[in-house]
Coordinates of C-alpha atoms in Angstrom, one line a residue:
Chain A
M284 CA -11.2 -32.7 -25.3
N285 CA -14.6 -32.8 -23.4
D286 CA -16.9 -29.6 -24.8
Q287 CA -18.0 -29.4 -20.8
P288 CA -15.9 -27.0 -19.3
V289 CA -14.5 -28.1 -15.7
R290 CA -15.8 -25.2 -13.1
V291 CA -12.4 -24.1 -11.0
A292 CA -13.3 -22.1 -8.5
Q293 CA -10.7 -19.4 -7.8
L294 CA -10.2 -18.3 -4.2
S295 CA -7.6 -15.2 -4.0
C296 CA -6.3 -12.0 -3.0
G297 CA -4.7 -9.8 -5.2
P298 CA -4.5 -11.0 -8.6
E299 CA -6.5 -8.7 -10.1
H300 CA -4.6 -5.8 -8.9
S301 CA -1.4 -7.5 -9.6
G302 CA -2.4 -7.9 -13.7
V303 CA -2.0 -11.5 -13.5
Q304 CA -6.0 -12.5 -13.4
K305 CA -5.6 -12.3 -17.4
E306 CA -3.1 -14.8 -17.3
I307 CA -5.3 -17.1 -15.2
Y308 CA -8.1 -16.8 -17.1
D309 CA -6.1 -17.8 -20.1
A310 CA -4.2 -20.8 -18.4
A311 CA -7.8 -22.0 -17.8
E312 CA -8.7 -21.4 -21.4
M313 CA -6.1 -23.6 -22.6
V314 CA -7.0 -26.7 -20.7
N315 CA -11.0 -26.0 -21.2
A316 CA -11.9 -25.1 -17.7
E317 CA -14.0 -22.1 -16.8
M318 CA -12.8 -20.0 -13.4
F319 CA -15.0 -18.6 -11.3
F320 CA -15.6 -16.7 -8.0
P321 CA -18.2 -18.5 -5.5
D322 CA -21.1 -15.9 -4.8
V323 CA -21.4 -15.2 -1.1
T324 CA -23.2 -12.4 1.0
L325 CA -22.1 -10.2 2.8
K326 CA -23.5 -11.8 6.2
D327 CA -21.7 -15.1 5.1
I328 CA -18.4 -13.5 5.0
T329 CA -18.7 -11.8 8.5
E330 CA -20.1 -15.2 9.8
A331 CA -17.7 -17.4 7.9
Y332 CA -14.5 -15.9 8.9
Q333 CA -15.8 -15.6 12.6
E334 CA -16.3 -19.3 12.4
F335 CA -13.4 -20.1 10.7
G336 CA -11.6 -18.6 13.4
L337 CA -8.5 -16.9 11.5
E338 CA -8.6 -13.2 12.1
A339 CA -7.4 -12.3 8.8
K340 CA -7.1 -8.4 8.5
S341 CA -7.3 -8.3 4.6
G342 CA -11.1 -7.9 3.5
D343 CA -10.1 -10.3 0.5
L344 CA -9.1 -12.8 2.3
K345 CA -11.9 -13.0 4.7
L346 CA -13.5 -13.4 1.3
A347 CA -11.7 -16.0 0.6
I348 CA -12.6 -18.2 3.6
A349 CA -16.4 -17.1 2.8
R350 CA -16.0 -18.9 -0.3
A351 CA -14.0 -21.7 0.6
K352 CA -16.8 -22.7 3.5
A353 CA -19.4 -22.3 0.5
L354 CA -17.5 -25.2 -1.3
V355 CA -17.3 -27.3 1.8
E356 CA -20.5 -26.9 2.4
G357 CA -22.0 -27.4 -0.6
S358 CA -24.0 -24.3 -1.5
V359 CA -21.8 -23.9 -4.5
E360 CA -20.6 -26.0 -6.8
A361 CA -17.2 -26.7 -8.2
D362 CA -15.1 -29.2 -9.7
A363 CA -11.8 -28.3 -8.5
V364 CA -10.4 -25.2 -6.8
F365 CA -7.7 -22.9 -7.4
I366 CA -5.9 -20.8 -4.6
A367 CA -3.7 -17.9 -5.7
T368 CA -2.5 -15.2 -3.4
C369 CA 0.3 -12.7 -3.8
F370 CA 3.9 -13.8 -3.4
R371 CA 5.7 -12.5 -0.1
C372 CA 2.4 -11.8 1.7
S373 CA 2.7 -13.5 5.3
E374 CA -0.9 -13.2 6.0
A375 CA -2.0 -14.8 2.4
A376 CA 0.5 -17.5 3.0
I377 CA -1.3 -18.3 6.6
V378 CA -4.5 -18.5 4.9
R379 CA -3.8 -19.9 1.5
N380 CA -2.4 -22.8 3.5
E381 CA -5.3 -23.4 6.2
L382 CA -7.6 -23.2 3.2
R383 CA -6.0 -25.7 1.1
R384 CA -5.8 -27.7 4.3
Y385 CA -9.1 -27.2 5.3
I386 CA -10.6 -28.3 1.5
H387 CA -8.9 -30.9 1.0
N388 CA -10.0 -32.2 4.7
N389 CA -13.4 -31.6 4.2
S390 CA -14.4 -32.1 0.4
D391 CA -13.3 -34.4 -2.5
L392 CA -12.1 -31.3 -4.6
P393 CA -8.9 -31.0 -6.0
V394 CA -6.8 -28.3 -4.7
V395 CA -4.0 -26.4 -5.9
S396 CA -2.3 -23.2 -4.3
Y397 CA 0.2 -20.7 -6.2
S398 CA 1.6 -17.6 -5.1
F399 CA 2.2 -15.1 -7.7
T400 CA 4.3 -12.6 -8.8
E401 CA 3.5 -9.8 -11.2
R402 CA 5.5 -11.4 -13.7
T403 CA 3.2 -15.0 -13.6
T404 CA 2.2 -15.9 -17.0
S405 CA -0.3 -18.4 -18.0
G406 CA 2.6 -20.7 -19.3
T407 CA 3.7 -21.2 -15.6
L408 CA 0.0 -21.4 -14.4
L409 CA -0.5 -24.3 -17.1
T410 CA 0.6 -27.5 -16.0
R411 CA -1.2 -26.9 -12.3
M412 CA -4.3 -25.6 -14.3
E413 CA -4.2 -28.9 -16.5
A414 CA -3.5 -31.3 -13.5
L415 CA -6.6 -29.5 -11.7
T416 CA -9.0 -30.2 -14.7
T417 CA -7.4 -33.5 -15.7
I418 CA -7.8 -35.0 -11.7
A419 CA -11.7 -33.1 -12.2
R420 CA -12.5 -34.7 -15.7
R421 CA -10.3 -38.0 -15.6
R422 CA -11.0 -39.7 -12.8
A423 CA -11.6 -42.7 -14.3
L424 CA -8.9 -42.7 -16.3
L425 CA -6.4 -42.1 -13.3
A426 CA -8.2 -45.0 -11.3
R427 CA -6.4 -47.5 -13.9
E428 CA -4.1 -50.1 -11.6
V429 CA -2.7 -51.7 -14.3
Q430 CA -0.9 -51.6 -18.0
E431 CA -2.0 -53.6 -20.4
G432 CA -0.8 -54.3 -24.2
I433 CA 2.1 -52.6 -25.4
T434 CA 2.5 -49.1 -24.7
L435 CA 5.2 -46.2 -24.8
G436 CA 5.5 -43.7 -22.4
I437 CA 7.9 -40.4 -23.1
D438 CA 8.7 -37.9 -20.5
S439 CA 10.5 -34.7 -21.9
G440 CA 11.8 -33.1 -18.8
S441 CA 14.0 -30.1 -18.6
S442 CA 16.9 -31.8 -18.0
T443 CA 16.9 -35.1 -19.1
T444 CA 14.3 -37.3 -21.6
K445 CA 12.8 -41.0 -20.9
A446 CA 11.1 -43.3 -22.5
V447 CA 9.8 -46.7 -21.4
V448 CA 8.0 -49.5 -23.1
M449 CA 5.7 -51.9 -20.9
K450 CA 4.0 -54.9 -22.3
D451 CA 1.3 -56.7 -20.0
N452 CA 2.5 -54.7 -16.9
E453 CA 5.9 -54.9 -17.1
I454 CA 8.5 -52.5 -18.1
V455 CA 10.6 -54.0 -21.0
G456 CA 12.4 -51.4 -22.5
T457 CA 14.1 -47.7 -21.4
G458 CA 15.5 -45.0 -22.7
W459 CA 17.5 -42.1 -21.0
T460 CA 19.2 -39.4 -22.7
P461 CA 20.4 -35.4 -21.4
T462 CA 17.3 -33.2 -23.3
T463 CA 19.1 -31.3 -26.0
E464 CA 16.7 -31.1 -28.8
V465 CA 13.3 -32.0 -27.5
L466 CA 12.3 -33.9 -31.1
G467 CA 16.0 -35.4 -31.3
S468 CA 16.2 -36.1 -27.7
A469 CA 12.7 -37.9 -27.9
K470 CA 13.4 -39.9 -30.9
S471 CA 16.9 -41.0 -29.2
V472 CA 15.2 -42.4 -26.0
M473 CA 12.3 -43.9 -28.1
E474 CA 14.7 -45.9 -30.1
S475 CA 16.9 -47.2 -27.2
A476 CA 13.5 -48.1 -25.2
L477 CA 12.1 -50.2 -28.1
E478 CA 15.6 -52.0 -29.1
E479 CA 15.9 -53.3 -25.4
A480 CA 12.4 -54.0 -25.4
G481 CA 12.9 -55.7 -29.1
I482 CA 9.4 -54.3 -30.2
K483 CA 8.9 -52.1 -33.4
L484 CA 7.1 -48.9 -32.9
S485 CA 4.2 -50.5 -35.1
E486 CA 3.6 -53.0 -32.7
I487 CA 3.2 -50.2 -29.7
D488 CA -0.9 -50.1 -29.0
A489 CA -0.9 -46.5 -27.8
V490 CA 1.8 -43.7 -26.6
G491 CA 1.6 -41.3 -23.6
T492 CA 3.6 -38.0 -23.4
T493 CA 4.5 -36.0 -20.2
G494 CA 7.0 -33.0 -19.2
Y495 CA 7.8 -29.9 -20.8
G496 CA 7.9 -31.1 -24.4
R497 CA 4.8 -33.2 -24.1
Y498 CA 2.9 -31.1 -26.7
L499 CA 5.6 -31.1 -29.2
I500 CA 6.2 -34.9 -29.0
G501 CA 2.9 -35.7 -28.4
N502 CA 1.7 -33.9 -31.6
Q503 CA 4.3 -35.4 -33.5
L504 CA 4.2 -38.9 -32.8
K505 CA 0.1 -38.3 -32.4
A506 CA -0.1 -39.7 -29.1
D507 CA -2.9 -41.2 -27.1
L508 CA -2.5 -39.2 -24.1
I509 CA -0.5 -36.2 -23.5
Q510 CA -0.6 -35.1 -20.1
E511 CA 1.3 -32.8 -17.6
E512 CA 3.3 -34.3 -15.2
L513 CA 1.9 -33.7 -11.7
T514 CA -1.1 -36.8 -12.4
V515 CA 1.1 -38.8 -14.4
N516 CA 4.2 -38.9 -11.8
S517 CA 1.7 -39.5 -9.1
K518 CA 0.4 -42.4 -10.4
G519 CA 3.9 -43.7 -11.8
A520 CA 4.6 -43.7 -8.3
V521 CA 2.1 -45.4 -6.6
Y522 CA 1.9 -48.1 -9.3
L523 CA 5.9 -48.6 -9.4
A524 CA 5.9 -48.8 -5.1
D525 CA 2.9 -50.5 -5.4
R526 CA 0.9 -48.4 -3.5
Q527 CA -1.8 -47.8 -5.2
K528 CA -4.8 -47.6 -2.5
G529 CA -4.4 -45.4 0.3
E530 CA -2.6 -42.6 1.1
A531 CA 1.1 -41.6 -0.2
T532 CA 3.0 -38.7 -0.6
V533 CA 5.2 -38.3 -4.1
I534 CA 8.0 -36.0 -3.8
D535 CA 10.0 -35.0 -7.4
I536 CA 12.9 -33.0 -7.2
G537 CA 13.3 -31.9 -10.7
G538 CA 15.8 -30.3 -12.6
M539 CA 13.7 -27.0 -13.1
D540 CA 11.2 -27.5 -10.4
N541 CA 10.1 -30.0 -7.8
K542 CA 6.7 -31.4 -7.3
A543 CA 5.2 -32.4 -3.9
I544 CA 2.1 -34.4 -4.0
S545 CA -0.4 -35.4 -1.8
V546 CA -2.2 -38.8 -3.2
Q547 CA -5.3 -40.6 -2.1
D548 CA -5.8 -43.9 -4.2
G549 CA -3.5 -43.0 -7.0
I550 CA -5.3 -39.6 -7.3
P551 CA -3.8 -36.5 -6.2
G552 CA -5.6 -34.3 -3.8
T553 CA -3.2 -31.2 -3.0
F554 CA 0.0 -30.5 -4.8
T555 CA 2.8 -27.8 -5.2
M556 CA 4.8 -27.1 -7.9
G557 CA 7.6 -24.7 -8.1
G558 CA 10.6 -23.9 -6.3
I559 CA 12.4 -20.5 -5.5
C560 CA 15.3 -20.9 -7.3
A561 CA 17.7 -23.4 -9.0
G562 CA 19.5 -23.5 -5.8
A563 CA 16.2 -25.9 -4.6
S564 CA 16.6 -28.3 -7.7
G565 CA 18.6 -31.2 -9.2
R566 CA 20.3 -28.5 -10.9
F567 CA 22.2 -27.3 -7.9
L568 CA 23.3 -31.0 -7.4
E569 CA 24.6 -31.3 -11.0
M570 CA 26.8 -28.1 -10.5
T571 CA 27.7 -29.6 -6.7
A572 CA 29.1 -32.6 -8.5
K573 CA 30.9 -30.6 -11.4
R574 CA 32.5 -28.5 -8.8
L575 CA 33.7 -31.4 -6.9
G576 CA 35.0 -33.0 -9.8
I577 CA 32.9 -36.1 -10.3
D578 CA 30.2 -37.7 -12.1
I579 CA 26.6 -36.9 -10.7
T580 CA 26.1 -41.2 -10.1
E581 CA 29.0 -40.5 -8.1
L582 CA 27.5 -37.8 -5.6
G583 CA 25.0 -39.8 -3.6
P584 CA 27.6 -42.6 -2.2
L585 CA 29.8 -40.0 -1.6
A586 CA 27.2 -37.9 0.5
M587 CA 26.6 -40.9 2.1
G588 CA 30.2 -41.1 3.6
G589 CA 30.0 -37.4 4.8
D590 CA 28.5 -35.2 7.7
S591 CA 26.5 -32.5 6.4
S592 CA 26.3 -30.9 9.9
V593 CA 29.7 -29.5 9.6
V594 CA 29.2 -27.6 6.6
P595 CA 27.1 -24.5 6.6
M596 CA 25.4 -24.5 3.2
N597 CA 22.2 -22.2 2.0
S598 CA 21.4 -23.0 -1.3
Y599 CA 18.2 -20.8 -1.2
C600 CA 19.3 -19.1 -4.5
I601 CA 21.7 -20.9 -6.8
V602 CA 24.2 -18.1 -6.5
F603 CA 24.3 -18.1 -2.8
G604 CA 24.6 -22.2 -2.7
T605 CA 27.6 -21.9 -5.0
Q606 CA 29.2 -19.2 -2.6
S607 CA 28.8 -21.5 0.6
L608 CA 30.2 -24.7 -1.6
V609 CA 33.5 -22.3 -2.7
N610 CA 34.0 -21.1 0.9
A611 CA 33.3 -24.9 2.3
L612 CA 36.2 -26.1 -0.2
A613 CA 38.4 -23.1 0.4
E614 CA 38.2 -23.9 4.2
G615 CA 39.3 -27.2 3.7
H616 CA 36.3 -29.5 4.1
T617 CA 36.4 -33.1 3.0
K618 CA 34.2 -33.7 -0.7
Q619 CA 32.0 -36.2 1.3
D620 CA 31.3 -33.2 3.7
V621 CA 30.4 -31.0 1.2
A622 CA 28.7 -33.3 -0.8
A623 CA 26.1 -34.2 1.9
A624 CA 25.7 -30.5 3.0
A625 CA 24.7 -30.1 -0.8
C626 CA 22.3 -32.8 -0.6
R627 CA 21.0 -31.7 3.0
S628 CA 20.6 -28.0 1.8
V629 CA 18.4 -29.0 -1.4
A630 CA 16.3 -31.4 1.0
E631 CA 15.8 -28.3 3.5
Q632 CA 14.9 -26.3 0.9
V633 CA 12.1 -28.5 -0.3
F634 CA 10.9 -29.1 3.0
E635 CA 10.9 -25.4 4.2
Q636 CA 9.6 -24.3 0.6
Q637 CA 6.9 -26.7 -0.7
L638 CA 6.6 -29.4 2.0
Q639 CA 5.0 -27.3 3.9
E640 CA 2.0 -26.8 1.5
V641 CA 0.7 -30.3 1.6
E642 CA -0.1 -32.7 3.9
I643 CA 3.1 -35.4 4.5
K644 CA 1.2 -38.4 4.5
E645 CA 3.6 -41.9 4.7
P646 CA 4.4 -43.4 2.8
V647 CA 6.7 -41.0 1.2
I648 CA 7.6 -42.1 -2.2
M649 CA 10.7 -40.7 -4.1
V650 CA 10.9 -40.3 -8.0
G651 CA 12.9 -39.3 -10.6
G652 CA 16.5 -38.8 -11.5
T653 CA 17.3 -37.0 -8.4
S654 CA 15.8 -40.1 -6.2
L655 CA 18.8 -42.0 -7.4
I656 CA 21.1 -39.4 -5.2
Q657 CA 21.3 -41.2 -2.1
G658 CA 22.8 -38.7 0.1
L659 CA 19.1 -36.4 -0.9
V660 CA 17.2 -39.5 0.0
N661 CA 18.7 -39.9 3.7
E662 CA 18.7 -36.1 4.3
M663 CA 14.9 -36.0 3.0
G664 CA 14.5 -38.5 5.4
K665 CA 16.2 -37.3 8.0
L666 CA 14.0 -34.1 7.6
L667 CA 10.5 -36.2 7.4
Q668 CA 11.7 -38.4 10.4
T669 CA 10.6 -41.3 7.6
D670 CA 11.8 -44.0 5.9
I671 CA 11.4 -43.0 2.2
I672 CA 10.7 -45.3 -0.5
V673 CA 12.3 -44.9 -4.0
P674 CA 10.6 -47.9 -6.0
H675 CA 12.6 -49.4 -9.0
H676 CA 12.6 -47.5 -12.7
S677 CA 11.9 -44.2 -10.2
Q678 CA 13.8 -42.1 -12.4
Y679 CA 11.7 -43.3 -15.4
I680 CA 8.5 -42.5 -13.5
G681 CA 6.8 -39.9 -15.7
S682 CA 7.6 -42.5 -18.7
V683 CA 6.2 -45.4 -16.7
G684 CA 2.8 -43.6 -15.5
S685 CA 2.3 -41.9 -19.1
A686 CA 2.9 -45.8 -20.6
L687 CA 0.2 -47.2 -17.7
L688 CA -2.6 -44.7 -18.3
A689 CA -2.0 -44.4 -21.8
S690 CA -2.9 -48.3 -22.2
G691 CA -6.3 -46.6 -20.9
F692 CA -6.9 -45.6 -24.6
I693 CA -6.4 -49.0 -26.2
D694 CA -10.0 -50.0 -26.2
N695 CA -10.9 -47.3 -28.1
K696 CA -9.1 -48.1 -30.9
D697 CA -8.7 -50.5 -33.6
R698 CA -5.6 -52.8 -32.3
Chain B
M189 CA -14.0 22.7 -2.9
A190 CA -11.3 20.3 -1.7
K191 CA -9.7 16.9 -3.0
V192 CA -10.5 15.0 -0.2
F193 CA -8.6 11.4 -0.2
I194 CA -11.1 8.9 1.6
Y195 CA -10.1 5.5 3.7
P196 CA -11.7 3.2 3.5
S197 CA -11.2 4.2 -0.4
T198 CA -14.3 1.9 -1.4
S199 CA -17.0 3.4 0.9
L200 CA -19.5 4.9 -1.2
I201 CA -21.1 6.4 1.9
L202 CA -18.3 8.2 2.7
S203 CA -17.3 9.0 -1.1
D204 CA -21.5 10.5 -1.0
M205 CA -20.9 12.3 2.3
V206 CA -17.9 14.5 0.8
E207 CA -19.9 15.3 -2.4
R208 CA -23.0 16.5 -0.5
F209 CA -20.5 18.9 1.7
G210 CA -19.2 20.6 -1.2
H211 CA -16.3 18.7 -1.7
Q212 CA -14.6 16.1 -4.3
P213 CA -14.0 12.4 -3.4
L214 CA -11.0 10.7 -3.8
G215 CA -11.8 6.7 -3.8
A216 CA -11.3 3.3 -5.3
A217 CA -14.1 4.3 -7.6
V218 CA -12.2 7.3 -9.6
A219 CA -9.5 5.2 -9.5
V220 CA -11.0 1.9 -11.0
R221 CA -13.0 4.0 -13.3
E222 CA -9.8 5.3 -14.9
K223 CA -8.6 1.7 -15.3
I224 CA -11.7 0.2 -16.6
Q225 CA -12.7 2.8 -19.1
T226 CA -9.5 2.9 -20.9
P227 CA -10.2 0.8 -24.3
G228 CA -8.8 -2.9 -24.6
L229 CA -8.9 -5.8 -22.1
D230 CA -5.7 -6.2 -20.3
S231 CA -6.5 -8.1 -16.7
P232 CA -10.3 -8.0 -15.9
P233 CA -12.2 -7.2 -14.2
M234 CA -9.4 -4.5 -12.8
Q235 CA -7.8 -4.1 -16.1
M236 CA -4.2 -4.0 -14.4
T237 CA -1.1 -4.9 -16.2
P238 CA 1.9 -6.0 -15.3
E239 CA 2.8 -2.5 -15.5
D240 CA 0.9 -1.1 -12.9
P241 CA 2.7 -2.6 -9.8
K242 CA 5.9 -1.1 -11.8
K243 CA 4.2 2.4 -11.2
G244 CA 3.5 1.0 -7.5
L245 CA 7.3 0.8 -6.9
K246 CA 7.4 4.6 -6.3
Y247 CA 5.3 3.8 -3.0
A248 CA 6.5 0.2 -2.4
A249 CA 9.5 -1.5 -2.8
V250 CA 9.8 -4.6 -5.2
E251 CA 10.3 -6.8 -2.2
V252 CA 6.2 -6.1 -1.3
P253 CA 4.0 -8.4 -2.7
A254 CA 2.3 -7.2 -6.4
G255 CA -0.8 -7.1 -5.4
V256 CA 0.2 -4.2 -2.6
R257 CA 2.0 -2.5 -5.6
G258 CA -0.9 -3.0 -8.0
R259 CA -3.1 -1.4 -5.5
M260 CA -0.7 1.4 -4.8
A261 CA -0.5 2.1 -8.2
L262 CA -4.1 3.1 -8.1
F263 CA -4.0 4.9 -4.2
G264 CA -0.7 6.6 -4.4
P265 CA -1.5 9.2 -7.1
M266 CA -4.6 10.0 -5.2
I267 CA -3.0 10.5 -2.0
D268 CA -0.3 12.6 -3.8
E269 CA -3.3 14.6 -5.0
A270 CA -5.5 15.0 -2.1
E271 CA -5.7 18.7 -0.4
A272 CA -7.5 16.5 2.5
A273 CA -8.4 13.3 4.0
I274 CA -10.8 11.1 6.0
I275 CA -9.1 8.1 7.4
I276 CA -12.0 5.3 9.2
N277 CA -10.4 3.1 11.4
D278 CA -11.7 -0.6 12.0
A279 CA -15.1 0.4 9.7
D280 CA -17.4 -2.7 9.4
L281 CA -17.2 -4.8 6.0
S282 CA -20.4 -3.2 5.0
F283 CA -19.3 0.1 5.0
G284 CA -16.3 0.0 2.8
C285 CA -13.7 -2.5 2.3
M286 CA -10.1 -2.2 1.0
G287 CA -9.0 -6.0 0.3
C288 CA -5.3 -5.8 1.3
S289 CA -4.2 -5.3 5.1
R290 CA -0.6 -4.8 3.8
T291 CA -1.9 -1.6 1.4
N292 CA -4.2 -0.5 4.4
E293 CA -1.4 0.1 6.6
L294 CA 0.7 1.8 3.9
V295 CA -2.3 4.0 2.9
K296 CA -3.3 5.1 6.0
Y297 CA 0.4 5.7 7.0
L298 CA 1.1 7.9 3.7
V299 CA -1.7 10.0 4.3
R300 CA -1.0 10.6 7.9
T301 CA 2.6 11.7 7.3
R302 CA 1.1 14.2 4.7
E303 CA 1.5 17.3 7.1
D304 CA 0.7 20.1 4.7
I305 CA -3.1 18.5 4.3
P306 CA -5.8 18.1 7.1
V307 CA -6.3 14.6 8.1
L308 CA -9.8 13.4 10.0
D309 CA -8.8 10.4 11.9
L310 CA -11.9 8.3 13.3
N311 CA -13.0 5.0 14.9
Y312 CA -16.0 3.3 13.2
P313 CA -18.9 4.2 15.4
S314 CA -20.2 1.1 17.6
D315 CA -23.9 2.6 18.5
E316 CA -26.2 5.2 17.6
E317 CA -24.9 7.7 19.9
E318 CA -21.4 7.6 18.4
G319 CA -23.0 7.3 15.0
I320 CA -24.4 10.9 15.5
Q321 CA -20.8 12.3 16.5
F322 CA -19.2 10.4 14.1
V323 CA -21.5 12.0 11.4
T324 CA -21.3 15.4 13.1
N325 CA -17.3 15.1 13.1
I326 CA -17.2 14.3 9.6
K327 CA -19.6 17.5 8.8
G328 CA -17.8 19.8 10.9
F329 CA -14.2 18.8 9.2
L330 CA -15.9 19.1 5.4
D331 CA -17.1 22.4 6.7
S332 CA -14.0 23.7 7.7
L333 CA -12.6 23.2 4.1
N334 CA -14.5 25.3 3.2
M335 CA -13.7 28.3 5.8
P336 CA -11.0 30.5 5.2
E337 CA -7.3 29.5 6.2
D338 CA -7.2 31.4 9.6
E339 CA -10.6 30.1 10.4
S340 CA -9.8 26.7 9.8
E341 CA -6.7 26.3 11.3
S342 CA -8.1 25.2 14.5
M343 CA -9.5 21.8 12.8
D344 CA -6.5 20.9 10.9
N345 CA -5.2 17.5 12.0
S346 CA -7.6 17.5 15.4
G347 CA -10.6 17.7 13.8
G348 CA -11.9 14.3 15.3
E349 CA -10.9 12.1 17.8
E350 CA -8.5 9.1 17.2

């Protein structure tokens, strides 16, 4: 790790009173980042929020506006920006959104925003903080567009573990299994991918890991790259979709959390990661498939034959979603309509909760296992009123991104 | 001497005035001092812990943002303890600033509904003349707190202008 800490400017309202400031500091320390509060004067605050034109009543939000202006105008230097406000505060939600947009449009600084509760822990913040520092620290690596040599990428997700072997910019082997025991699942997918590729582990030039189990697997395999999934998935998405230049939006609806990333030339600008409840994730679709008595792979085609508008469904919480599901079936709705409604409900949740927090720029690329559920992609396309790209091997996005970026380390090793 | 809750609670000017006229100000400095003088490093700079928002549940329900409940863990007990209160509405940032507007609404409401204590509710002055009247009103209110109960009755809850 580079000795020089990444300087992350904190624009916030409430964390010091909610008991989560220490968690923010802890998460930053884990990725060698240094949080700081941009210095502004009282006069700056008064002028800044009046010029900004948003009549926030809260003093801390006025201060955040002044600090954002100082960053954009260059009177304070930073490598990245972290915006944090209380979950449930409407005024903070408005200011948070506008500040993120303002910084994104007027500077090159990577920004991440987060709404916290008093239960927010450093572990929750780690992936976001890691992505911020990676973007600031590894721009050269993220600019890599071609995979070289033979590399292995492993993505240890909350639901599934995936592996990909790449050789000379081609995917030559894949492996996939539900995540049970992290190391065991990784070993299994690695063996499958190597077997399919007809390559021995000793022939691998570099290894990259991502996902929740990235540290455990990465340390075990002595991986060259251990990196969070936000930057890895963005890179993998634009690589597979052949959209490495220009703007793009990457949506990854995962088993446990969702990611929405606004990308410029393959490098994430703003991103959100979260999800209010499992009701807005792949987990709800898995549960729907189980309830309908079908395999998850059949859900997409089934949903395509249904009409989502005839079944009211609210998956804001997985319990409410299940209730809607059971009621809809009890009322005699067809399996097709219920499947379509479940897809629409998840798409709506992601649209309402997360896509409002990033600038949607076309093309929109959907990745991850859920992107194979045609009904979900269809419903998301309807909401965003655009044709969504689902690249080939989209379910292996993290592994592909890891394998691609890991090849950047080959030159530094004895081959 | 009365314990006087001040709003904005961060106002050093207001705190100083209360002290000069012989009373004990209850403001942010008092509550924060308690927190930061407690040994240990919880969550700098305020040393709040996730337990504090739970204490704030007495004043604001769980649906309310954590920052509001954390702040209420500081301000709530002072409002309970207060024997009088001064509220300055629409104060300039330089006079004293309370970070969260949602907390401010709740704090003012809780103070105004404490019908058992005298409350001076003033607007922040916009010119010199209003400034003089502003200080006079505060002084009058604070002086009345020293008077025997029957003499100060006329000033209770009507000591100033809205």
